[in-house]
mmCIF file of C-alpha atoms in Angstrom:
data_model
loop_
_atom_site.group_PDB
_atom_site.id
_atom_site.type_symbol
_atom_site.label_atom_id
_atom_site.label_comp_id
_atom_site.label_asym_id
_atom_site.label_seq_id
_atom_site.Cartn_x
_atom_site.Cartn_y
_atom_site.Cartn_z
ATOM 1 C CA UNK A 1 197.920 -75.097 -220.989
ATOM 2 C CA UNK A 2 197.602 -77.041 -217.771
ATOM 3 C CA UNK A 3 201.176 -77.328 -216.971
ATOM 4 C CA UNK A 4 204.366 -76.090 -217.894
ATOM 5 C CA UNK A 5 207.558 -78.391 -217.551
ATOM 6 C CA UNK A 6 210.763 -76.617 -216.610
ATOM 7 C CA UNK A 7 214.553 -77.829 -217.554
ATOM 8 C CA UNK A 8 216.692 -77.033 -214.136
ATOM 9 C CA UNK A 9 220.595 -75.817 -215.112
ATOM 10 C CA UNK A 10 220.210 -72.964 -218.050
ATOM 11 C CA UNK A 11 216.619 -72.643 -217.815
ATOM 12 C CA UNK A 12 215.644 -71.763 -213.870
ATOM 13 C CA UNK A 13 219.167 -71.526 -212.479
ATOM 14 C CA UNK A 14 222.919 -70.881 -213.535
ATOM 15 C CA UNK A 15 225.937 -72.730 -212.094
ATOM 16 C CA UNK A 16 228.458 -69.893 -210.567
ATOM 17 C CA UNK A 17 231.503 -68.661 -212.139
ATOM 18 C CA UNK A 18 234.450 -71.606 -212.663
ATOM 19 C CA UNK A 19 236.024 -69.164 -210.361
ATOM 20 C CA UNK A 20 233.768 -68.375 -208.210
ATOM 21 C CA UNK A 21 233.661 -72.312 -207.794
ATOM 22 C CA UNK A 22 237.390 -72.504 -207.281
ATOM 23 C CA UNK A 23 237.629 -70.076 -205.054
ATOM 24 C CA UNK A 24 234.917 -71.299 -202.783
ATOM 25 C CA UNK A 25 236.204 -75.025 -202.397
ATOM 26 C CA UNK A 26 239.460 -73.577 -201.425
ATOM 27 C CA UNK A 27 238.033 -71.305 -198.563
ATOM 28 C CA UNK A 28 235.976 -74.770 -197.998
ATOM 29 C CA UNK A 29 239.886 -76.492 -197.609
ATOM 30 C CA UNK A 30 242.027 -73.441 -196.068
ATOM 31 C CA UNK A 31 243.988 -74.005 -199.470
ATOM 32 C CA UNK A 32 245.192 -70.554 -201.326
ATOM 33 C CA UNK A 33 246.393 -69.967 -205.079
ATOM 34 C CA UNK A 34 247.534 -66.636 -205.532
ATOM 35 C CA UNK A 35 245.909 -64.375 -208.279
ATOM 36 C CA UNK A 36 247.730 -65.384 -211.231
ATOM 37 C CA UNK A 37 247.802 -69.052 -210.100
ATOM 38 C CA UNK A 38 243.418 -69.213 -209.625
ATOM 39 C CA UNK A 39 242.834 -67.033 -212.655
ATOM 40 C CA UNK A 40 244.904 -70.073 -214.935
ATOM 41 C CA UNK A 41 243.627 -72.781 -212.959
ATOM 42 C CA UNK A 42 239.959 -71.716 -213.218
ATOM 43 C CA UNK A 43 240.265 -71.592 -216.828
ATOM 44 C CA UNK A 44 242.258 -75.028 -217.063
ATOM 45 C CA UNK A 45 239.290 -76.235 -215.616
ATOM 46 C CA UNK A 46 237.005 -74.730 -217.475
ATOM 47 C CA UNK A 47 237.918 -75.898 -220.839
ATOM 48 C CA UNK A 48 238.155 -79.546 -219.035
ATOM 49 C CA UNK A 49 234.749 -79.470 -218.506
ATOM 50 C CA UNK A 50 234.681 -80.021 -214.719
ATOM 51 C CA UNK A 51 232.250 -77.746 -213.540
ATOM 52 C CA UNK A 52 228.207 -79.257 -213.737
ATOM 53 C CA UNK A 53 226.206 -77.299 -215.533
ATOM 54 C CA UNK A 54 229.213 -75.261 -216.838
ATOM 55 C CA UNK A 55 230.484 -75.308 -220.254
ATOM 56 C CA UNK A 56 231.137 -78.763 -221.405
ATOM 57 C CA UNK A 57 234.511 -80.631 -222.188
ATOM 58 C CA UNK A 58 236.732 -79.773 -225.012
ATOM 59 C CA UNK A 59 237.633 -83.220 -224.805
ATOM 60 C CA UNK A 60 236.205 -86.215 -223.213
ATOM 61 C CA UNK A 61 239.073 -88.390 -222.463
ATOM 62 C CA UNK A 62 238.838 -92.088 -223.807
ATOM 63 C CA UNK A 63 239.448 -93.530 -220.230
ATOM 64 C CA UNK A 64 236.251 -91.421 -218.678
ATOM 65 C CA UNK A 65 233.981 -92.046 -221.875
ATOM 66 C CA UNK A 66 232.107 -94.129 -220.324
ATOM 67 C CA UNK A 67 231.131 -92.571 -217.483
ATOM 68 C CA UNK A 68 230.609 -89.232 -219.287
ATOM 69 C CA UNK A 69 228.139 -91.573 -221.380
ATOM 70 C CA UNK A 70 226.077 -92.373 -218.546
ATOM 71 C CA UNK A 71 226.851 -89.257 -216.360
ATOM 72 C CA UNK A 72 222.863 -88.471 -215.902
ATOM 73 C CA UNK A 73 221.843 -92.259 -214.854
ATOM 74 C CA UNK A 74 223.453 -92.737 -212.172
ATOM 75 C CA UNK A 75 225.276 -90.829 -209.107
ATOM 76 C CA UNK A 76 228.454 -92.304 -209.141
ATOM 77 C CA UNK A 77 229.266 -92.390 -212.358
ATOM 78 C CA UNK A 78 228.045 -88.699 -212.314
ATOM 79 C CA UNK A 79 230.464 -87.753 -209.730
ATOM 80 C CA UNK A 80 233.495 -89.948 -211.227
ATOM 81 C CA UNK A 81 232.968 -88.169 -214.755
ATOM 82 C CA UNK A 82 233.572 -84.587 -213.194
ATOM 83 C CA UNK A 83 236.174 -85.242 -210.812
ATOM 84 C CA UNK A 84 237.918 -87.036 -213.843
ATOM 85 C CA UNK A 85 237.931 -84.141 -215.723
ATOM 86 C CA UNK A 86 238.929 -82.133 -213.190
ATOM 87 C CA UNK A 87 241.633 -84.848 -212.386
ATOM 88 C CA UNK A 88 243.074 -83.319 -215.404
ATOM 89 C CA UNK A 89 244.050 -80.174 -213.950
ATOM 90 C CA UNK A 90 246.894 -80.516 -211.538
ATOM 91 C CA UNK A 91 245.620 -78.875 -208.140
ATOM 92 C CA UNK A 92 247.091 -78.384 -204.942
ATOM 93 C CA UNK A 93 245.541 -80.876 -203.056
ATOM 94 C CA UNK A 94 244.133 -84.185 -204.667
ATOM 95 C CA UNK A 95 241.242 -83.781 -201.766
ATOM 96 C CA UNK A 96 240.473 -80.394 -204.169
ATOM 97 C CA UNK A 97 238.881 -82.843 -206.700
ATOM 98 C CA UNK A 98 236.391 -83.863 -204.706
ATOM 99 C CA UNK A 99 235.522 -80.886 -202.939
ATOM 100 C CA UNK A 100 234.783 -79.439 -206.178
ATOM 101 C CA UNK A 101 232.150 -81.621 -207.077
ATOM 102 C CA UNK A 102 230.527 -81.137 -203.744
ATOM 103 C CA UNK A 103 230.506 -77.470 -203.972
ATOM 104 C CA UNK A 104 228.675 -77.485 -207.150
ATOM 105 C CA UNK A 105 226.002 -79.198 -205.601
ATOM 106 C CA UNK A 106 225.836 -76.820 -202.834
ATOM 107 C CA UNK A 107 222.297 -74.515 -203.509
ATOM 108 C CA UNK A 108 225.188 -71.283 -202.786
ATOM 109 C CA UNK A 109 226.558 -72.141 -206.159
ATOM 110 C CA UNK A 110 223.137 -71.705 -207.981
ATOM 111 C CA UNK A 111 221.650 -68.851 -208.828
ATOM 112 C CA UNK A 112 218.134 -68.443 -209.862
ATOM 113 C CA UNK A 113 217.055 -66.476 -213.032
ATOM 114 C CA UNK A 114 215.609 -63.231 -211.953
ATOM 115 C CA UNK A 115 212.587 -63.666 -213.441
ATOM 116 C CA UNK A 116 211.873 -67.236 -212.268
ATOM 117 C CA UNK A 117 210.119 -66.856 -208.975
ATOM 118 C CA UNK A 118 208.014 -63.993 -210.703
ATOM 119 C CA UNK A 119 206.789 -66.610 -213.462
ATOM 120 C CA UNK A 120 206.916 -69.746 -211.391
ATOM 121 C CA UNK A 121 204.539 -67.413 -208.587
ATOM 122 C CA UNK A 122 202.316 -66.249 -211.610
ATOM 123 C CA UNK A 123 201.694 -70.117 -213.101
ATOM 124 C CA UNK A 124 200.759 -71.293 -209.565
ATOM 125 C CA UNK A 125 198.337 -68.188 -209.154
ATOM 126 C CA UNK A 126 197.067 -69.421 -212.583
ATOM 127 C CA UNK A 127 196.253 -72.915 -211.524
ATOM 128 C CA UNK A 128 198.857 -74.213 -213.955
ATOM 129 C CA UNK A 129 201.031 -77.591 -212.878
ATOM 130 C CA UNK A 130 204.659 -76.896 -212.510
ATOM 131 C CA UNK A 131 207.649 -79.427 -213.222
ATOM 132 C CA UNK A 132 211.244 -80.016 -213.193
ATOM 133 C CA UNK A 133 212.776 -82.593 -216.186
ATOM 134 C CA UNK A 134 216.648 -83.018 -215.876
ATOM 135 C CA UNK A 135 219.292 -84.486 -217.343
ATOM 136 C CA UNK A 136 221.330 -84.494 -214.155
ATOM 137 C CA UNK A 137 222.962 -87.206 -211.485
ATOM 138 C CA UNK A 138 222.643 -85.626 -208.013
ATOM 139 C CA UNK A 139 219.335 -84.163 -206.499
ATOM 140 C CA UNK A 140 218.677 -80.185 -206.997
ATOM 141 C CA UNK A 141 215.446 -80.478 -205.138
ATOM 142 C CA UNK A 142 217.446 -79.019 -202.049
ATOM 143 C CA UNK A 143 218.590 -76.024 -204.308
ATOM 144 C CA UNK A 144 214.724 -75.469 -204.550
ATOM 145 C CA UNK A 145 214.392 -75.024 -201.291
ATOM 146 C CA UNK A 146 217.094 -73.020 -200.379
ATOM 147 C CA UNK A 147 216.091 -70.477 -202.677
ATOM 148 C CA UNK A 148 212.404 -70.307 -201.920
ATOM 149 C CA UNK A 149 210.974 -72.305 -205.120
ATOM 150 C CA UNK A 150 210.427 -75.600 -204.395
ATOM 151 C CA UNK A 151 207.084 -74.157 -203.052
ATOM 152 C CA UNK A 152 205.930 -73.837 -207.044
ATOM 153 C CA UNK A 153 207.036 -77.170 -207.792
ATOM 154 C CA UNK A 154 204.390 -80.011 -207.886
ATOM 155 C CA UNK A 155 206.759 -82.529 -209.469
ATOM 156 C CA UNK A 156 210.392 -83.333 -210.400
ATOM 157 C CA UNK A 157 211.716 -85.958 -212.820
ATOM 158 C CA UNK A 158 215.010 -86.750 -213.346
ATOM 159 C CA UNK A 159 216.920 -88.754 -215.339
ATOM 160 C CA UNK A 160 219.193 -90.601 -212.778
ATOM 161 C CA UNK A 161 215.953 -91.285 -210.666
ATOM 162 C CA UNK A 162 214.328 -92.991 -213.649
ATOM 163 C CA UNK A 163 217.350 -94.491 -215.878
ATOM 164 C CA UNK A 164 216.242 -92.174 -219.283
ATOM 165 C CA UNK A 165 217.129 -88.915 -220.256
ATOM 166 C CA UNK A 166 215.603 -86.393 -222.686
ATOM 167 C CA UNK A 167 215.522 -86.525 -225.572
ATOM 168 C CA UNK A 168 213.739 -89.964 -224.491
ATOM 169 C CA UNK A 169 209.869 -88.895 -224.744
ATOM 170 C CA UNK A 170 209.532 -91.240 -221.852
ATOM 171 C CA UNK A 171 210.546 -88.858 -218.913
ATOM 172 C CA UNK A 172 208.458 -86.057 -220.215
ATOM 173 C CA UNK A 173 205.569 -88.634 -220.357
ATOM 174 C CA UNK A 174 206.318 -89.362 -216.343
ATOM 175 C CA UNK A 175 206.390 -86.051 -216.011
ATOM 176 C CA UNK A 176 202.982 -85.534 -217.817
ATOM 177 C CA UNK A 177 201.188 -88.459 -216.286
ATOM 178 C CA UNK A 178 202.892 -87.346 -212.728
ATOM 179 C CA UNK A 179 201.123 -83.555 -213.149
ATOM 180 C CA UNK A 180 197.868 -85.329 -214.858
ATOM 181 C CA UNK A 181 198.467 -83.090 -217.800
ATOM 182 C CA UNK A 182 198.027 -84.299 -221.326
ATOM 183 C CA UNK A 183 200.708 -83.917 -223.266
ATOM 184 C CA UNK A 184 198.714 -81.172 -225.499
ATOM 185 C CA UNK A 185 198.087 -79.310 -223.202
ATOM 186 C CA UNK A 186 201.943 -78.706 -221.980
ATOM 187 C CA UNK A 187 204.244 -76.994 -222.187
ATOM 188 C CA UNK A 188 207.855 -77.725 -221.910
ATOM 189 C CA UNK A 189 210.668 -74.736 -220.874
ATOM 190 C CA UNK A 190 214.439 -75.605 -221.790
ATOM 191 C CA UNK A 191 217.497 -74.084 -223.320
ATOM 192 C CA UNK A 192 218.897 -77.246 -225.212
ATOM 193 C CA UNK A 193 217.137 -77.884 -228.530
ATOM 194 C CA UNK A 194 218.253 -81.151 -228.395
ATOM 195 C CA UNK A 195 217.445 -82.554 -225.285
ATOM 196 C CA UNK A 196 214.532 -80.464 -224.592
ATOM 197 C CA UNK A 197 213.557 -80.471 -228.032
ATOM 198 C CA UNK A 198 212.450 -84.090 -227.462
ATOM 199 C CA UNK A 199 209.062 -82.966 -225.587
ATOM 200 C CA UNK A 200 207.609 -82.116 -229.115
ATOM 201 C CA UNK A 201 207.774 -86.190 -229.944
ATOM 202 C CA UNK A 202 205.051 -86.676 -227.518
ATOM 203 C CA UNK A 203 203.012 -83.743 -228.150
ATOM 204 C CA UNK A 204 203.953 -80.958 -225.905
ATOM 205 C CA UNK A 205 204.686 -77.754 -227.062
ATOM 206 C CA UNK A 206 208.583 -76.431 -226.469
ATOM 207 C CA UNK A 207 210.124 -73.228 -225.630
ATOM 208 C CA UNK A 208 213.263 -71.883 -225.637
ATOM 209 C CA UNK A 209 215.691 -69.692 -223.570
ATOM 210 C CA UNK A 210 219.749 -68.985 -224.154
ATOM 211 C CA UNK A 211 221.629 -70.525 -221.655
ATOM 212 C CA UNK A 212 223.233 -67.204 -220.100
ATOM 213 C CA UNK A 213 224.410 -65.851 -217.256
ATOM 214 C CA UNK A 214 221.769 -64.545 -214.771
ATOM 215 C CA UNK A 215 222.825 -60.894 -215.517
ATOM 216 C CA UNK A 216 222.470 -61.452 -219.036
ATOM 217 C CA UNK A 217 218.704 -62.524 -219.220
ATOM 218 C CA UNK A 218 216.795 -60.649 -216.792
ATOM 219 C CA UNK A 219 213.669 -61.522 -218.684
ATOM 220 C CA UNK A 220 213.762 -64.693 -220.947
ATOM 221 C CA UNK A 221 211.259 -67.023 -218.705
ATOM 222 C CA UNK A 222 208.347 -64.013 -218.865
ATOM 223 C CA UNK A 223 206.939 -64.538 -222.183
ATOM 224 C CA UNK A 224 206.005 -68.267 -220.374
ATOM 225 C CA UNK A 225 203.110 -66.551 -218.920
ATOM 226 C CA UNK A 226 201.871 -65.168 -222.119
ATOM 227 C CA UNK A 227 202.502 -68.468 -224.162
ATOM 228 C CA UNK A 228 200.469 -70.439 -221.235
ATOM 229 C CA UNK A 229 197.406 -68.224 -221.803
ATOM 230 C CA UNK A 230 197.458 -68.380 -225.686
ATOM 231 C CA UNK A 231 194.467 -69.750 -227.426
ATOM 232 C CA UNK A 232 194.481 -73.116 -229.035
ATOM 233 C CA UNK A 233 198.645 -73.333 -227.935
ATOM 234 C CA UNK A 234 200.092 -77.316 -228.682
ATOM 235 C CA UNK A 235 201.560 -79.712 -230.650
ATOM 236 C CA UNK A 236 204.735 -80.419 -232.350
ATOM 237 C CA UNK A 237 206.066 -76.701 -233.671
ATOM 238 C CA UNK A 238 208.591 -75.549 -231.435
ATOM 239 C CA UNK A 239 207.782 -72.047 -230.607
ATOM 240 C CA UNK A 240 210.409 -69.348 -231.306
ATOM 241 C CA UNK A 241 213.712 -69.327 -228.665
ATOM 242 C CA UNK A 242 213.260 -66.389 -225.882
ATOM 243 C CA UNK A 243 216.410 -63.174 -226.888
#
Protein backbone atom coordinates (compact mmCIF):
# COMPACT_ATOMS: atom_id res chain seq x y z
CA UNK A 1 0.00 0.00 0.00
CA UNK A 2 1.20 3.54 -0.48
CA UNK A 3 -1.60 5.28 1.15
CA UNK A 4 -4.44 4.71 3.19
CA UNK A 5 -7.62 7.03 2.84
CA UNK A 6 -9.52 7.70 6.04
CA UNK A 7 -13.51 8.55 6.35
CA UNK A 8 -13.64 11.47 9.24
CA UNK A 9 -17.13 11.06 11.56
CA UNK A 10 -17.37 7.08 12.58
CA UNK A 11 -14.09 6.17 11.37
CA UNK A 12 -11.29 8.65 13.17
CA UNK A 13 -13.65 10.58 15.44
CA UNK A 14 -17.19 10.36 17.19
CA UNK A 15 -19.62 13.28 17.56
CA UNK A 16 -20.40 13.70 21.55
CA UNK A 17 -23.40 12.57 23.28
CA UNK A 18 -26.92 14.46 21.96
CA UNK A 19 -26.64 15.46 25.52
CA UNK A 20 -23.55 16.20 26.01
CA UNK A 21 -24.27 18.57 22.92
CA UNK A 22 -27.31 20.06 24.58
CA UNK A 23 -25.92 20.66 27.52
CA UNK A 24 -22.90 22.43 26.21
CA UNK A 25 -24.78 25.03 23.89
CA UNK A 26 -26.79 25.91 26.86
CA UNK A 27 -23.72 26.67 29.19
CA UNK A 28 -22.58 28.41 25.69
CA UNK A 29 -26.21 30.64 26.14
CA UNK A 30 -26.61 30.86 30.15
CA UNK A 31 -29.94 28.90 29.24
CA UNK A 32 -30.92 25.91 31.86
CA UNK A 33 -33.45 22.87 31.42
CA UNK A 34 -33.79 21.05 34.45
CA UNK A 35 -33.03 17.22 34.53
CA UNK A 36 -36.15 15.83 33.36
CA UNK A 37 -36.65 18.68 30.84
CA UNK A 38 -32.70 18.01 28.99
CA UNK A 39 -32.98 14.26 29.34
CA UNK A 40 -36.54 14.54 26.89
CA UNK A 41 -35.25 17.22 24.89
CA UNK A 42 -31.94 15.50 24.06
CA UNK A 43 -33.76 12.59 22.90
CA UNK A 44 -36.45 14.71 20.89
CA UNK A 45 -33.56 15.74 19.17
CA UNK A 46 -32.03 12.85 18.68
CA UNK A 47 -34.59 10.97 16.84
CA UNK A 48 -34.93 14.41 14.66
CA UNK A 49 -31.74 13.91 13.45
CA UNK A 50 -30.15 17.25 14.42
CA UNK A 51 -26.96 16.38 15.67
CA UNK A 52 -23.95 15.96 12.60
CA UNK A 53 -22.52 12.96 12.63
CA UNK A 54 -25.17 11.62 15.10
CA UNK A 55 -27.78 9.20 14.30
CA UNK A 56 -29.73 10.24 11.33
CA UNK A 57 -33.45 11.46 10.98
CA UNK A 58 -36.39 9.30 11.56
CA UNK A 59 -37.95 11.51 9.23
CA UNK A 60 -36.77 14.00 6.78
CA UNK A 61 -39.47 16.49 6.55
CA UNK A 62 -40.79 17.27 2.92
CA UNK A 63 -40.11 21.09 3.39
CA UNK A 64 -36.14 20.41 4.31
CA UNK A 65 -35.75 17.55 1.58
CA UNK A 66 -33.98 19.41 -0.33
CA UNK A 67 -31.49 20.65 1.60
CA UNK A 68 -30.99 17.30 3.40
CA UNK A 69 -30.38 16.18 -0.39
CA UNK A 70 -27.55 18.36 -0.85
CA UNK A 71 -26.47 18.71 2.86
CA UNK A 72 -22.63 17.63 1.94
CA UNK A 73 -22.25 20.20 -1.18
CA UNK A 74 -22.58 23.04 0.16
CA UNK A 75 -22.32 25.00 3.69
CA UNK A 76 -25.45 26.58 3.86
CA UNK A 77 -27.58 24.23 2.91
CA UNK A 78 -25.58 22.01 5.40
CA UNK A 79 -26.28 24.24 8.21
CA UNK A 80 -30.11 24.97 7.17
CA UNK A 81 -30.76 21.04 7.03
CA UNK A 82 -29.68 20.59 10.81
CA UNK A 83 -31.04 23.54 12.33
CA UNK A 84 -34.33 22.48 10.46
CA UNK A 85 -34.44 19.44 12.10
CA UNK A 86 -33.68 20.70 15.14
CA UNK A 87 -36.34 23.48 14.42
CA UNK A 88 -38.52 20.61 15.13
CA UNK A 89 -37.93 20.40 18.68
CA UNK A 90 -39.40 23.28 20.57
CA UNK A 91 -36.39 24.84 22.65
CA UNK A 92 -36.13 27.56 24.92
CA UNK A 93 -34.59 29.99 22.95
CA UNK A 94 -34.93 30.05 19.02
CA UNK A 95 -31.06 31.44 19.21
CA UNK A 96 -30.59 27.52 20.70
CA UNK A 97 -30.96 26.33 17.04
CA UNK A 98 -28.19 27.83 15.89
CA UNK A 99 -25.91 27.48 18.62
CA UNK A 100 -26.34 23.90 18.23
CA UNK A 101 -25.02 23.63 14.96
CA UNK A 102 -22.03 25.66 15.93
CA UNK A 103 -21.18 23.55 18.81
CA UNK A 104 -21.01 20.50 16.78
CA UNK A 105 -18.46 21.95 14.82
CA UNK A 106 -16.49 22.91 17.75
CA UNK A 107 -13.16 20.24 17.82
CA UNK A 108 -14.51 19.89 21.99
CA UNK A 109 -17.39 17.95 20.59
CA UNK A 110 -15.14 15.36 18.75
CA UNK A 111 -13.51 12.79 20.10
CA UNK A 112 -10.83 10.82 18.50
CA UNK A 113 -10.80 6.94 18.41
CA UNK A 114 -8.26 5.74 20.84
CA UNK A 115 -6.42 3.97 18.60
CA UNK A 116 -6.19 6.60 15.83
CA UNK A 117 -3.13 8.62 16.64
CA UNK A 118 -1.36 5.17 17.39
CA UNK A 119 -2.18 3.98 13.67
CA UNK A 120 -2.17 7.33 11.97
CA UNK A 121 1.70 7.77 13.91
CA UNK A 122 2.58 4.13 12.72
CA UNK A 123 1.48 4.78 8.73
CA UNK A 124 3.55 8.02 8.73
CA UNK A 125 6.60 6.10 10.36
CA UNK A 126 5.87 3.63 7.48
CA UNK A 127 6.16 6.10 4.69
CA UNK A 128 2.51 5.49 3.83
CA UNK A 129 0.26 8.70 2.45
CA UNK A 130 -2.53 9.58 4.73
CA UNK A 131 -6.06 11.10 3.70
CA UNK A 132 -9.29 12.37 4.80
CA UNK A 133 -12.58 11.69 2.22
CA UNK A 134 -15.89 13.18 3.68
CA UNK A 135 -19.18 13.44 3.08
CA UNK A 136 -19.54 16.57 5.18
CA UNK A 137 -20.46 20.58 4.71
CA UNK A 138 -18.25 22.48 7.20
CA UNK A 139 -14.36 22.08 7.53
CA UNK A 140 -13.01 19.43 10.29
CA UNK A 141 -9.48 20.25 9.35
CA UNK A 142 -9.48 22.51 12.60
CA UNK A 143 -10.70 19.41 14.67
CA UNK A 144 -7.33 17.91 13.34
CA UNK A 145 -5.50 20.24 14.81
CA UNK A 146 -6.92 20.64 17.97
CA UNK A 147 -6.42 17.18 18.72
CA UNK A 148 -2.87 16.74 17.54
CA UNK A 149 -3.55 14.82 14.06
CA UNK A 150 -3.60 16.99 11.42
CA UNK A 151 0.24 16.45 11.66
CA UNK A 152 -0.44 12.74 9.88
CA UNK A 153 -2.57 14.17 7.36
CA UNK A 154 -1.05 14.89 3.86
CA UNK A 155 -4.43 15.54 2.23
CA UNK A 156 -8.17 16.15 2.81
CA UNK A 157 -11.04 15.91 0.32
CA UNK A 158 -14.31 16.76 0.90
CA UNK A 159 -17.34 16.68 -0.66
CA UNK A 160 -18.64 20.32 -0.19
CA UNK A 161 -15.09 21.55 -1.34
CA UNK A 162 -15.43 19.60 -4.59
CA UNK A 163 -19.40 19.36 -5.35
CA UNK A 164 -19.36 15.10 -5.26
CA UNK A 165 -19.72 12.83 -2.59
CA UNK A 166 -18.84 9.14 -2.14
CA UNK A 167 -20.07 6.85 -3.39
CA UNK A 168 -18.93 9.06 -6.55
CA UNK A 169 -15.44 7.29 -7.46
CA UNK A 170 -14.47 10.77 -8.41
CA UNK A 171 -13.45 12.18 -4.90
CA UNK A 172 -11.51 9.11 -4.03
CA UNK A 173 -9.74 9.59 -7.44
CA UNK A 174 -8.80 13.42 -6.16
CA UNK A 175 -7.88 11.98 -3.31
CA UNK A 176 -5.61 9.35 -5.07
CA UNK A 177 -4.13 11.66 -7.64
CA UNK A 178 -3.75 14.41 -4.62
CA UNK A 179 -1.45 11.62 -2.47
CA UNK A 180 0.15 10.31 -5.99
CA UNK A 181 -1.09 6.91 -5.04
CA UNK A 182 -2.57 4.57 -7.57
CA UNK A 183 -5.64 3.49 -6.84
CA UNK A 184 -4.21 -0.27 -6.33
CA UNK A 185 -2.18 0.45 -4.21
CA UNK A 186 -4.81 2.13 -1.57
CA UNK A 187 -6.46 1.67 0.75
CA UNK A 188 -9.63 3.22 1.84
CA UNK A 189 -10.84 3.23 5.89
CA UNK A 190 -14.71 3.92 6.48
CA UNK A 191 -17.63 2.68 8.46
CA UNK A 192 -20.47 3.17 5.77
CA UNK A 193 -20.58 0.35 3.21
CA UNK A 194 -22.31 2.46 1.08
CA UNK A 195 -20.60 5.51 0.79
CA UNK A 196 -17.26 4.22 1.49
CA UNK A 197 -17.93 1.18 -0.27
CA UNK A 198 -17.64 3.24 -3.48
CA UNK A 199 -13.61 3.29 -3.32
CA UNK A 200 -13.70 -0.39 -4.61
CA UNK A 201 -15.24 1.11 -8.18
CA UNK A 202 -11.95 2.62 -8.83
CA UNK A 203 -9.73 0.04 -7.57
CA UNK A 204 -8.84 0.65 -4.03
CA UNK A 205 -9.17 -1.77 -1.55
CA UNK A 206 -11.94 -0.97 1.45
CA UNK A 207 -12.08 -1.56 5.05
CA UNK A 208 -14.45 -1.45 7.51
CA UNK A 209 -15.08 -0.29 11.15
CA UNK A 210 -18.65 -0.07 13.27
CA UNK A 211 -19.56 3.25 13.80
CA UNK A 212 -19.42 3.19 17.80
CA UNK A 213 -18.83 5.10 20.50
CA UNK A 214 -15.13 5.74 21.37
CA UNK A 215 -15.45 3.50 24.51
CA UNK A 216 -16.83 0.85 22.55
CA UNK A 217 -13.94 0.28 19.97
CA UNK A 218 -10.75 0.77 21.60
CA UNK A 219 -9.11 -1.12 18.80
CA UNK A 220 -10.99 -1.28 15.39
CA UNK A 221 -8.44 1.11 13.26
CA UNK A 222 -5.24 -1.36 14.38
CA UNK A 223 -5.62 -4.14 12.06
CA UNK A 224 -4.96 -0.97 9.32
CA UNK A 225 -1.40 -1.44 10.01
CA UNK A 226 -1.39 -5.08 9.37
CA UNK A 227 -3.66 -4.85 6.17
CA UNK A 228 -1.12 -1.97 4.81
CA UNK A 229 1.83 -4.39 5.06
CA UNK A 230 0.03 -7.45 3.46
CA UNK A 231 1.50 -8.92 0.37
CA UNK A 232 -0.08 -8.46 -2.98
CA UNK A 233 -3.24 -6.37 -0.92
CA UNK A 234 -5.82 -4.51 -3.82
CA UNK A 235 -8.56 -4.48 -5.88
CA UNK A 236 -12.22 -4.66 -5.73
CA UNK A 237 -13.01 -7.33 -2.63
CA UNK A 238 -13.91 -5.46 0.26
CA UNK A 239 -11.96 -6.83 3.08
CA UNK A 240 -13.84 -8.12 6.15
CA UNK A 241 -15.52 -5.13 8.62
CA UNK A 242 -13.16 -4.53 11.89
CA UNK A 243 -15.51 -6.20 15.49
Amino acid sequence: MAAVLFDFSGTLFRIESTGAWLRAALAGTGLTLSAPELAETAQALEASGALPGGAPPLRVPEELADAWGARDLDPELHRAAYTGLSRQVPLPDPGLHDALYDRHMAPGAWNPYPDAAEVLSALRGYGIAVGVVSNIGWDPRPVFRAHGLDRYVDTYVLSYEHGVRKPDPRLFATACAALGAGPGRTLMVGDDRRADGGAAALGCAVHFVDHLPVTERPAGLLPVLDLVRRPGLGGERPLRSSK
